Coordinates of C-alpha atoms and ligand atoms in Angstrom, one line a residue:
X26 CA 0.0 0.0 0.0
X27 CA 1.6 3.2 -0.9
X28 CA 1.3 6.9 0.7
X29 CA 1.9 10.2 -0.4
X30 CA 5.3 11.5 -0.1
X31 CA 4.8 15.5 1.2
X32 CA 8.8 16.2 1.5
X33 CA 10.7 19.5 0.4
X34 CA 8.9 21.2 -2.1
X35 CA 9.3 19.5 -5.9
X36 CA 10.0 15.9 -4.2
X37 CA 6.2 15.1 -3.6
X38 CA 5.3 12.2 -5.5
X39 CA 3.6 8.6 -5.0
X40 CA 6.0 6.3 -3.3
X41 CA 5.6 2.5 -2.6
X42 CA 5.4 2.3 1.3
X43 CA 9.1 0.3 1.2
X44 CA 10.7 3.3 -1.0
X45 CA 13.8 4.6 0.9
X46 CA 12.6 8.0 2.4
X47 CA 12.8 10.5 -0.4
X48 CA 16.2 13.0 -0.7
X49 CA 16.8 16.8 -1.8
X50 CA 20.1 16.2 -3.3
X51 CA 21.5 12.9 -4.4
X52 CA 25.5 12.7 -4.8
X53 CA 24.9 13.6 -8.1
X54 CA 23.9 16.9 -7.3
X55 CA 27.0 18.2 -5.6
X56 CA 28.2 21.1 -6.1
X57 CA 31.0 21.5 -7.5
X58 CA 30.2 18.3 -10.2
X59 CA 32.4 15.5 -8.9
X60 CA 34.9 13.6 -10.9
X61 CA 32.4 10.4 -10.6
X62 CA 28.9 10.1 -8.4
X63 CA 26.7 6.9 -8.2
X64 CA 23.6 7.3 -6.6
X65 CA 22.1 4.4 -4.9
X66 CA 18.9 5.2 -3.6
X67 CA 18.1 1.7 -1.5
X68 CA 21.4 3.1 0.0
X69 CA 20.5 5.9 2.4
X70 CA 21.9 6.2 5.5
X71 CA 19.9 7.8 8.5
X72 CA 21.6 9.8 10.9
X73 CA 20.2 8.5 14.7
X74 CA 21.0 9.6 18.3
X75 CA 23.4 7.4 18.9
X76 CA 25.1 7.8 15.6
X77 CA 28.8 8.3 16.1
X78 CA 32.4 9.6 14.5
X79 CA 34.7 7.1 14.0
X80 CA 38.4 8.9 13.2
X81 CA 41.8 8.1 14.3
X82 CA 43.9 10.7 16.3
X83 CA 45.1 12.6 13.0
X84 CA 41.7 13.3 11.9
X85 CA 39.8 14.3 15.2
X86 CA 39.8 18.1 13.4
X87 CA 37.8 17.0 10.8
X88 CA 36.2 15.2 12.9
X89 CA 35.2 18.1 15.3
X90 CA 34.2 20.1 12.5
X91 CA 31.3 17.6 11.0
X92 CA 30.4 17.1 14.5
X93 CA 29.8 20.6 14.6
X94 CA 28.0 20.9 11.5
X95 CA 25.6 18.2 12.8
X96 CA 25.1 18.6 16.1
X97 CA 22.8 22.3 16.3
X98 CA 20.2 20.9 14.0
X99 CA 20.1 17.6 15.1
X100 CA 20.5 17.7 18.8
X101 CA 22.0 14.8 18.8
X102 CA 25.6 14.1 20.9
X103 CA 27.5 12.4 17.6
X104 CA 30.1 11.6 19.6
X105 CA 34.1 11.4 17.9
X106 CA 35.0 7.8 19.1
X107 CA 38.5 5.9 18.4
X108 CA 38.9 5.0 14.4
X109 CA 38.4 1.0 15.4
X110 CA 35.5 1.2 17.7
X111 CA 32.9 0.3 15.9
X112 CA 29.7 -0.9 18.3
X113 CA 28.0 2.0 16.8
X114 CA 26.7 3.3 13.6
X115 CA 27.8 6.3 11.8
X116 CA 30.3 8.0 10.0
X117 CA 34.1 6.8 9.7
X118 CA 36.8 8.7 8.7
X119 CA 39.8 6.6 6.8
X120 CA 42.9 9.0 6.6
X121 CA 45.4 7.3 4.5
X122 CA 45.9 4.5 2.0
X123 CA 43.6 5.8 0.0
X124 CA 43.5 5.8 -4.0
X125 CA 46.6 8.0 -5.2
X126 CA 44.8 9.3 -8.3
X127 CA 42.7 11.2 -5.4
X128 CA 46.1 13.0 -4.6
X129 CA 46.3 15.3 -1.5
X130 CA 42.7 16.6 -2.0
X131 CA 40.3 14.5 -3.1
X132 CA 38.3 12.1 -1.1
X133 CA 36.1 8.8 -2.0
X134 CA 33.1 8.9 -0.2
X135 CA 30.2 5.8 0.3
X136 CA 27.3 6.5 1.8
X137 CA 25.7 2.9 2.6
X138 CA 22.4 1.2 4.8
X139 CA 25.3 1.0 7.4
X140 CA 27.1 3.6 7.7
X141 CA 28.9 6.4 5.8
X142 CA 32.7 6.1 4.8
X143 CA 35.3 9.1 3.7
X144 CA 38.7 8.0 3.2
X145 CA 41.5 10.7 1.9
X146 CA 45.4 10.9 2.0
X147 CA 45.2 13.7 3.9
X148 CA 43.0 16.1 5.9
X149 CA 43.0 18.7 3.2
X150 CA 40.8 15.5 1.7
X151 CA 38.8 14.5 4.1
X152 CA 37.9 18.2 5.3
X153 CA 36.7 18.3 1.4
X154 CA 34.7 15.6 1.2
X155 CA 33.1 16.6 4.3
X156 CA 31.6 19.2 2.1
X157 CA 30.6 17.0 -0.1
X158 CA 28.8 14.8 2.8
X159 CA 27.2 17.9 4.5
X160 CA 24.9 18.5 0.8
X161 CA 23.7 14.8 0.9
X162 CA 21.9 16.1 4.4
X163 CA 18.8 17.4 4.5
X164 CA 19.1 21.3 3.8
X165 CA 17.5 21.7 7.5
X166 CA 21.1 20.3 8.7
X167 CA 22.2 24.0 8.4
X168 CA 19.6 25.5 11.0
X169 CA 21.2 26.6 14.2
X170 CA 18.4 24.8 16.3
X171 CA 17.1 21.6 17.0
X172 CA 14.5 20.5 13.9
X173 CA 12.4 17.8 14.9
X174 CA 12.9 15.6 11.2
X175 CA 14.5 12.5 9.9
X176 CA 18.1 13.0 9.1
X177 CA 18.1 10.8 5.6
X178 CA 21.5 11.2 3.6
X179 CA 21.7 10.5 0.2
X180 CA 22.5 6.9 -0.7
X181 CA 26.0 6.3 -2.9
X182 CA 29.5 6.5 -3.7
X183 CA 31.8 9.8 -4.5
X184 CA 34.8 9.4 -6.1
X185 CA 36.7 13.0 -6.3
X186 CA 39.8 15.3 -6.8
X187 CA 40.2 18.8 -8.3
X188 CA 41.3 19.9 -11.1
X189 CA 43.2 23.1 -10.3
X190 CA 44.9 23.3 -7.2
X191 CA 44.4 26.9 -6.6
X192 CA 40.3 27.8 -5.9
X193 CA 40.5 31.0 -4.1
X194 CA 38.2 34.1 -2.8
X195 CA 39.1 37.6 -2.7
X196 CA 37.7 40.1 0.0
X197 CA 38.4 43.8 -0.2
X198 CA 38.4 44.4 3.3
X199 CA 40.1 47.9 2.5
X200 CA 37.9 49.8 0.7
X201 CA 35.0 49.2 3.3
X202 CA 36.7 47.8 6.5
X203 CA 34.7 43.9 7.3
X204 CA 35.6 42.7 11.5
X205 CA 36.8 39.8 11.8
X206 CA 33.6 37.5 12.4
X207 CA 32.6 39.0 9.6
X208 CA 35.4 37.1 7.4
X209 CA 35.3 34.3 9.4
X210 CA 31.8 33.9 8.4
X211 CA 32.9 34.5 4.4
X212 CA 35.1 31.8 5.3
X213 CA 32.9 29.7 6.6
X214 CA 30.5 29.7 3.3
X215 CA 33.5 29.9 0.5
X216 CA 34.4 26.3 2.6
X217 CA 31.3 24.7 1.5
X218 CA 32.7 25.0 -2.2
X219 CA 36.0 23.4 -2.2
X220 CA 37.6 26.8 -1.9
X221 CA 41.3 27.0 -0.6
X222 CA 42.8 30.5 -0.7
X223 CA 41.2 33.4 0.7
X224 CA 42.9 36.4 -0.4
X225 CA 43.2 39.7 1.7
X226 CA 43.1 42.4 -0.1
X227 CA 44.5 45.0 3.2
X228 CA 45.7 48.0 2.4
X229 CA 44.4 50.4 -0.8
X230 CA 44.0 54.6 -1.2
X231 CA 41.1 54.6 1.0
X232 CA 42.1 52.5 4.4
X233 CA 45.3 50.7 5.9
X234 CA 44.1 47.4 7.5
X235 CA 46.8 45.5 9.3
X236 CA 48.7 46.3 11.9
X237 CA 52.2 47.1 11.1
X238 CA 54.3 47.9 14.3
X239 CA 57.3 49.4 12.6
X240 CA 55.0 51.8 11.1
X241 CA 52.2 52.3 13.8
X242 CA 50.0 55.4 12.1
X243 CA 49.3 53.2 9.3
X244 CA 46.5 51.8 10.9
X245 CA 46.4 55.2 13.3
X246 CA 45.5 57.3 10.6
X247 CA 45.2 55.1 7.5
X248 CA 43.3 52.6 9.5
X249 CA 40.4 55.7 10.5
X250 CA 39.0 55.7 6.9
X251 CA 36.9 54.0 4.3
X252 CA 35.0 54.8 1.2
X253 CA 32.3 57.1 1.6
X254 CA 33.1 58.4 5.2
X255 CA 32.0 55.2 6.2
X256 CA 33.5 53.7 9.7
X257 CA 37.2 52.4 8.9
X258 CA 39.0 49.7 10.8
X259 CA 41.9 47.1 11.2
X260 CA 42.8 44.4 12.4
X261 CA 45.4 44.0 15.2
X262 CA 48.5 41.4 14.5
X263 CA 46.7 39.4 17.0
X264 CA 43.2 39.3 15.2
X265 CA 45.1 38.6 11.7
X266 CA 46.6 35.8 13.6
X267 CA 43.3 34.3 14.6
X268 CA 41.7 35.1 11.0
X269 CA 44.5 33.0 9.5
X270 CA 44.3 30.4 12.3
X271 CA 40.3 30.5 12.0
X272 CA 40.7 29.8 8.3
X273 CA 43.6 27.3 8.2
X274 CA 40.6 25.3 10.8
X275 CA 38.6 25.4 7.3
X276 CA 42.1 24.3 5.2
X277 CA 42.3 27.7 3.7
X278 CA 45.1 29.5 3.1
X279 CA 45.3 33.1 3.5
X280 CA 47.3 34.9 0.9
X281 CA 47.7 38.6 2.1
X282 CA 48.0 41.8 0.0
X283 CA 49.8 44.9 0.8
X284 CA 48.8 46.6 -3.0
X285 CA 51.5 49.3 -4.2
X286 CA 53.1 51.3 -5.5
X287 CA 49.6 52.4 -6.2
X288 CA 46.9 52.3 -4.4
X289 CA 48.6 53.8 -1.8
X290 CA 47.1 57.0 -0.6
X291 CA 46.1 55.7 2.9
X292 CA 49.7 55.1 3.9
X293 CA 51.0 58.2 2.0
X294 CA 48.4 60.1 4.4
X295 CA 49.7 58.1 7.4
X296 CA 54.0 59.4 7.1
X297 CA 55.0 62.3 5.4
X298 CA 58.1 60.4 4.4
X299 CA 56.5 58.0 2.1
X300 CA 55.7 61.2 -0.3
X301 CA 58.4 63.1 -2.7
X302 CA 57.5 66.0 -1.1
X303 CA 57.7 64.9 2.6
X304 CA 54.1 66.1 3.5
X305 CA 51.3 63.7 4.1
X306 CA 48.2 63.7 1.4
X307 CA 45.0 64.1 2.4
X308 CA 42.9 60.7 2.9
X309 CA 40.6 60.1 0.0
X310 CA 37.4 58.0 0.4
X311 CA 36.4 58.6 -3.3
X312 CA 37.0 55.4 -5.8
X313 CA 38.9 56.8 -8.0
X314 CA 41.7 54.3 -9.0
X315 CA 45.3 55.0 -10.6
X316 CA 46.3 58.7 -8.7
X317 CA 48.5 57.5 -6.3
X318 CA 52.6 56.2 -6.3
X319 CA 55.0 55.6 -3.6
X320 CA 58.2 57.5 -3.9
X321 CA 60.0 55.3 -6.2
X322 CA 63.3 57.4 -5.9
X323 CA 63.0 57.7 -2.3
X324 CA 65.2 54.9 0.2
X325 CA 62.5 55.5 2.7
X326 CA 60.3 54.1 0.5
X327 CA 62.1 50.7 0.5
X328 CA 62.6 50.3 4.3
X329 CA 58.8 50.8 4.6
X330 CA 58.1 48.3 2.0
X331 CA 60.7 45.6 3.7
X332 CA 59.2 46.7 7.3
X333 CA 55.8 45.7 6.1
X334 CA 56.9 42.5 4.0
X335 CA 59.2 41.4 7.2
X336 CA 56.5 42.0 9.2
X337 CA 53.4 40.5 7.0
X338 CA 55.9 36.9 6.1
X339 CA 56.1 36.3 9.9
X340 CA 51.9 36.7 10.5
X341 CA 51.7 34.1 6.9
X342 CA 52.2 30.4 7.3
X343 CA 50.9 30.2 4.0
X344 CA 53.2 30.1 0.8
X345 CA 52.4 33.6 -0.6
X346 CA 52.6 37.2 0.1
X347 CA 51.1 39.4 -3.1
X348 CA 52.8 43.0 -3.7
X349 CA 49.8 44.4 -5.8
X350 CA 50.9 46.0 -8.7
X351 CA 47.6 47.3 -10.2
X352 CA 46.5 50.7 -11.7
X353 CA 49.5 52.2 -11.3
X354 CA 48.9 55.0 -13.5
X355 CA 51.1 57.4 -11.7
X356 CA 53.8 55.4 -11.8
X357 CA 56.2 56.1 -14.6
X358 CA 57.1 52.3 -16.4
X359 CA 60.6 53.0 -15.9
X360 CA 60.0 53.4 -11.9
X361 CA 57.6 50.5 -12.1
X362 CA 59.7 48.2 -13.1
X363 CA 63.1 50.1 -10.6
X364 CA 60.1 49.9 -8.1
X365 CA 59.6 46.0 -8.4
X366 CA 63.6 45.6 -9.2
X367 CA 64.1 46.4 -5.4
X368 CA 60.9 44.9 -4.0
X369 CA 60.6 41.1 -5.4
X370 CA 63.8 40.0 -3.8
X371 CA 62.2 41.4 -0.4
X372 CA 59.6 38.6 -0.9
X373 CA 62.2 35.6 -1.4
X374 CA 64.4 36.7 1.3
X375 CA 61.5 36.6 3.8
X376 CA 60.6 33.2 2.6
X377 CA 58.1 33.8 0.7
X378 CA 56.8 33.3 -3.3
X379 CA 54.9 36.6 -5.2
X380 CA 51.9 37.2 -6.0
X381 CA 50.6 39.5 -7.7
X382 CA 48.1 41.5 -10.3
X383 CA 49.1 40.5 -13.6
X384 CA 50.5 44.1 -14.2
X385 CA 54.1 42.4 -12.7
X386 CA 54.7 40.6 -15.5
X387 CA 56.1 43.7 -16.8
X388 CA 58.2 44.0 -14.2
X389 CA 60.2 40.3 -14.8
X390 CA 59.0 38.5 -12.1
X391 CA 60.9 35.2 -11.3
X392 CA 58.7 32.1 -12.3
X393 CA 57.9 31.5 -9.0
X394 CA 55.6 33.9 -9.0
X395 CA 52.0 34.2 -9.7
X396 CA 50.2 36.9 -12.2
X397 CA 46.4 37.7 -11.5
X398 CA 44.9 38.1 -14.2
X399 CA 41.9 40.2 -14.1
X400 CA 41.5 41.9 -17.7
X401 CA 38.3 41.5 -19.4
X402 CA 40.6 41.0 -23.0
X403 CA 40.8 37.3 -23.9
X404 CA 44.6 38.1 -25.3
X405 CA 47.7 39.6 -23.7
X406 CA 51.0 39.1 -25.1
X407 CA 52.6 39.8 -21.6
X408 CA 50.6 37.3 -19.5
X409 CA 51.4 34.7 -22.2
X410 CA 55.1 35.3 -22.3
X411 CA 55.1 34.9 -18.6
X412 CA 53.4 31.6 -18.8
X413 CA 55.8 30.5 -21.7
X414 CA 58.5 31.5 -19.5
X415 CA 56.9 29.1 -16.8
X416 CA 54.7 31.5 -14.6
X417 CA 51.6 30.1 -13.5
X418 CA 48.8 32.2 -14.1
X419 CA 46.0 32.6 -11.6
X420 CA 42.7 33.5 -13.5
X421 CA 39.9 36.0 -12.4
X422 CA 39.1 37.7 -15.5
X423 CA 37.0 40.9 -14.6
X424 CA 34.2 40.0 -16.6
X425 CA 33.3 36.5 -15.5
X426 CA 35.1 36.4 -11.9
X427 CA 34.3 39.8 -10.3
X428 CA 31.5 39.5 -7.6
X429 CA 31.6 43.0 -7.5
X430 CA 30.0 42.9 -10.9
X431 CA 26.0 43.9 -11.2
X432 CA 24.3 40.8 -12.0
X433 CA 22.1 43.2 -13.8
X434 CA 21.6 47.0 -13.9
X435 CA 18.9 46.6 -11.2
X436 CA 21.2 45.3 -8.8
X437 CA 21.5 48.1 -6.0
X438 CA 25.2 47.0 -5.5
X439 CA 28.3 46.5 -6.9
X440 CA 29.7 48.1 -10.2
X441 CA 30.0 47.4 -13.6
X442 CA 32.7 48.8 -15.6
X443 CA 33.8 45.0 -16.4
X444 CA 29.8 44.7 -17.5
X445 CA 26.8 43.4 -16.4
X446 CA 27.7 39.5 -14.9
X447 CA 24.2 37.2 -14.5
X448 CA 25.2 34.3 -12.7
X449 CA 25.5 32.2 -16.3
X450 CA 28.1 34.6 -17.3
X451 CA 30.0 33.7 -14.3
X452 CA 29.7 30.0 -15.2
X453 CA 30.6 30.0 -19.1
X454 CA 33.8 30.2 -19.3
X455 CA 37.0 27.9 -19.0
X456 CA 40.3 29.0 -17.0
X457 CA 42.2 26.6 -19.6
X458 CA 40.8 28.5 -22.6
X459 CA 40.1 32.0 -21.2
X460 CA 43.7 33.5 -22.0
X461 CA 45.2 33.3 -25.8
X462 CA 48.8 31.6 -25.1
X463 CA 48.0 30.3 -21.5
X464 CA 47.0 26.7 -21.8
X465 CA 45.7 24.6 -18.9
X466 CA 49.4 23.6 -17.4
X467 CA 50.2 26.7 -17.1
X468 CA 47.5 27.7 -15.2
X469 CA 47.7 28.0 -11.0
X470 CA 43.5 27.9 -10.9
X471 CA 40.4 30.5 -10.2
X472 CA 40.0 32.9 -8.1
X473 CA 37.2 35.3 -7.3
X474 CA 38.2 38.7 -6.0
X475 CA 35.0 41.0 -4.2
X476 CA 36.0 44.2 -4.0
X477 CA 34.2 46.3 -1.7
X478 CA 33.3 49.8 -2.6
X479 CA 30.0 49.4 -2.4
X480 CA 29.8 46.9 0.0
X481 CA 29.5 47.4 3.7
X482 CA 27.4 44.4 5.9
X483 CA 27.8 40.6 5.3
X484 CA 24.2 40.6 3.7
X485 CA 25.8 43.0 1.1
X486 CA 28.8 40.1 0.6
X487 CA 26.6 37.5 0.4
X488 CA 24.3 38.5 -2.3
X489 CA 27.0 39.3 -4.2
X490 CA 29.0 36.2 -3.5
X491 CA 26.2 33.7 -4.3
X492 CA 25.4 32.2 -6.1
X493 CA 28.5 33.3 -8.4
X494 CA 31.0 32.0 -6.1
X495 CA 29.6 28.2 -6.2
X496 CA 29.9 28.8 -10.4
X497 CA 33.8 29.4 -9.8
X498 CA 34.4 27.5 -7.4
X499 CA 32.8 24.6 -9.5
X500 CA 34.9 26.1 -12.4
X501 CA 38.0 25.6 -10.6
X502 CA 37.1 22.1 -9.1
X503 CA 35.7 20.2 -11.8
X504 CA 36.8 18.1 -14.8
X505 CA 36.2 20.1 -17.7
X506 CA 33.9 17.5 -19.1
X507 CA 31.4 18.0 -16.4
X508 CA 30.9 21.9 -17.5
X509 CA 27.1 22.0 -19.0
X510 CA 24.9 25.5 -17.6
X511 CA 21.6 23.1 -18.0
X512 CA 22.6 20.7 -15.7
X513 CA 24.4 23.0 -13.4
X514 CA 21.6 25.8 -12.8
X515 CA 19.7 22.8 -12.1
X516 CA 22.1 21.7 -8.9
X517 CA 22.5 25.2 -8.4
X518 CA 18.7 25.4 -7.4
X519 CA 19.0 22.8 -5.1
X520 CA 21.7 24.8 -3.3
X521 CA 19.5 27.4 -2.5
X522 CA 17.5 25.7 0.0
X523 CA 21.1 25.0 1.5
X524 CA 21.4 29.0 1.8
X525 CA 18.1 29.7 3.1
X526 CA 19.0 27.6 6.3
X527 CA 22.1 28.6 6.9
X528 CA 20.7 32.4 6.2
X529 CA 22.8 33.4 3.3
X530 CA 21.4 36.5 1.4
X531 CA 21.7 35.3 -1.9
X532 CA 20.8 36.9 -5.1
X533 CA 17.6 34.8 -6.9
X534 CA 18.5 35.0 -9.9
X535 CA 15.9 35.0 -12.9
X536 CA 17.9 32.3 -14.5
X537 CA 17.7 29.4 -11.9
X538 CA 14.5 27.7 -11.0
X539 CA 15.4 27.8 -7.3
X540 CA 13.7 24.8 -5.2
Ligands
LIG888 N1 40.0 47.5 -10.4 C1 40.9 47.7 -9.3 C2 40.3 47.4 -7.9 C3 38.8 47.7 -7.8 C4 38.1 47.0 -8.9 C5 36.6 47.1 -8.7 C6 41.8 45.5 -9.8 C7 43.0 44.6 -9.7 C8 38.5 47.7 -10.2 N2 42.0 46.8 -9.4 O1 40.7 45.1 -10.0 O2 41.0 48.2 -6.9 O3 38.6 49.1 -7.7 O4 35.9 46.3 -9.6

């Protein structure tokens, strides 16, 4: 005798009384695409009270992490228990041994009657196929209090590893100033997408956002400021620290940007010295772009740069510090490239590789270092001699990767001087194709950079972020062969219940039929 299924809207159907309970999202719906997904249906797996964690010793972080993920909405203890004991059901993390094809961050992932396995060679890829797990959950699992529902997860197996090993973020915490829950919380949802590298984008004309204690009115007067008069900000060397910390916990790396020699008005109006003339500019909280330079003939100005590198290398476990380079119109190319002639060896000999806007190609970096590129041209005989040269190129061309983009005119943030970017525009492209001259192995990944002049809450972050962020992160992620808009808008739609519990503002874009 069968019943009438009522579950989450556009799952209602007829279904024979020993159906398995009916899913939002099978393992086919992840986003981003996996390398390989089998559903199985008669293979669900529900979550129960005494459900527990199985991990060994090197895992527990992971471990901790999925327990927290499950624990609000469920109420339930979900206990982290030695890898070997297994008198109870649940979820077992395998570290180790596993498939080498999966490399350091993929995962394999079966989700059976009896229990759920994810085995990885490292946390990196067990963290990331937790994230694939958490979307085989009911979208509820996201709710900060206890829901009184079945916790059904999707039945199948999840075979997985990325395609570009670089899938990063960008926030502009400069140009609007964004605490340091407030990034926390960007890191938290970039996470759910396989993402690895947030990008910091500190300093720019309009506000100086890290402490620098060689150089203390940085953030004393170039910390005050932000676009519009709006409240400025930093952060302390003690809450970068946690920030980094905070996102390492979510295996991502923070790569930090001190931008110059434009860009640089908020330092230039913090120490006289740091200007030709010896006098402190006036602090701008306008966005115009390209009117300011460091004094490129000045020695001060290269003991301020090493002071801030010296000090920035020794707050970055991670592998990369990035000098800027952008817009720097008022920089003649003859000091541009004396400017960068000094500075790149400052990286190296503070242990660290460059990054940097694609603008440093002109300056000769060593092939160590990584070029931005964030041109809306799909040709640039620079970018491609770099890669020739052996230069990996990060990708975040303007007009596809910008979240600052308008989706459309009537979006009430953002800008559009790259264009108008609907989130379909954000998903057609291909990192491997996108650059004349720059094939596939010589690119580093994706990366999408919000810049925040017109940005000032998390809601404002969010609706910009997503759903384009899950596009790129997908772009970054998945085998090319997997790259189709009609079957993606139509996991993207299943995301957006996913959102909606974990209260992300997200744009509802007109081109998704959002469940
Ligand atoms: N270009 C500037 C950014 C920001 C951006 C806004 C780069 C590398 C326009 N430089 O993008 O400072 O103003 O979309």
């Amino acid at each position: 005798m069968g019943l009438w299924v009522l579950g989450p809207p556009g799952l209602a159907g007829f279904a024979a009384a020993d159906d398995p309970p009916a899913t939002e999202r099978a393992v086919t719906d992840i986003v981003p695409a996996p390398v390989q997904a089998r559903p199985d249906p008669a293979a669900n797996f529900t979550l129960t009270a005494d459900s527990v964690i199985r991990a060994e010793y090197q895992a527990h972080d992971v471990a901790d992490y999925l327990g927290d993920l499950l624990r609000p909405a469920t109420g339930f203890a979900i206990p982290v228990v030695d890898r070997y004991d297994t008198s109870k059901p649940g979820i077992t993390l395998q570290l180790g041994d596993a498939d080498q094809q999966l490399g350091s961050e993929g995962y394999q992932l079966t989700v059976a009657k009896d229990g759920i396995t994810l085995q990885a060679n490292t946390t990196d890829g067990l963290f990331e196929g937790v994230q694939s797990l958490r979307q085989l959950f009911p979208s509820a699992i996201g709710k900060s209090s206890v829901q009184q529902q079945d916790w059904t997860v999707s039945g199948g197996t999840v075979f997985d590893y990325p395609r570009f090993a670089r899938r990063g973020a960008m926030l502009d915490v400069a140009r609007h100033f964004f605490g340091p829950d407030q990034v926390k919380r960007y890191i938290d949802q970039i996470a759910q997408y396989k993402i690895n590298t947030l990008h910091l984008h500190l300093t720019d004309d309009q506000g100086w956002r890290i402490e620098i204690k060689s150089w203390p009115q940085l953030t004393e007067i170039g910390g005050k400021t932000a676009v519009d008069g709006d409240p400025g900000g930093f952060y302390t060397q003690d809450q970068y620290t946690d920030i980094v910390n905070y996102a390492a916990s979510r295996h991502i790396t923070v790569v930090p940007e001190v931008d110059m020699p434009g860009h640089t008005n908020a330092a230039q109006a913090s120490y006289g010295e740091l200007n030709c003339d010896g006098k402190p500019v006036p602090p701008r909280t306008d966005i115009d772009v390209g009117y300011s330079s460091l004094c490129i003939s000045s020695p001060t100005t290269y003991k301020f740069v090493e002071d801030v590198i010296r000090e920035l290398a020794a707050l970055t476990p991670g592998p990369y510090l990035d000098i800027g380079g952008d817009e720097a119109k008022s920089t003649s190319a003859a000091d541009y490239s004396a400017f960068y002639a000094k500075v790149m060896p400052l990286v190296s000999e503070y242990g660290k590789q460059i990054q940097g806007w694609h603008n440093i190609v002109e300056a000769n970096p060593p092939v160590s270092a990584v070029p931005e590129y964030w041109d809306t041209s799909r040709t640039n005989a620079d970018v491609a001699a770099a890669a020739a040269r052996g230069n990996k190129i990060l990708m975040a061309p303007a007009d596809k990767a910008y979240l600052d983009m308008k989706y459309t005119p009537d979006d009430p943030l953002g800008l559009h001087w790259a264009g108008y970017v609907e989130v379909k525009d954000a998903y057609d492209w291909d990192p491997a194709t996108v650059l004349q001259g720059v094939p596939e192995s010589s690119v580093a990944g994706v990366e999408a950079p919000l810049w925040s002049e017109t940005l000032r809450t998390s809601a404002d972050i969010e609706y910009q972020a997503f759903p384009r962020l899950a596009g790129i992160a997908e772009i970054g992620w998945s085998p090319a062969a997997t790259h189709n808009w009609d079957d993606y808008r139509k996991r993207l739609a299943a995301q957006g219940p996913i959102w909606t519990a974990q209260g992300i503002n997200f744009y509802r874009s007109p081109q998704v039929d959002w469940k």
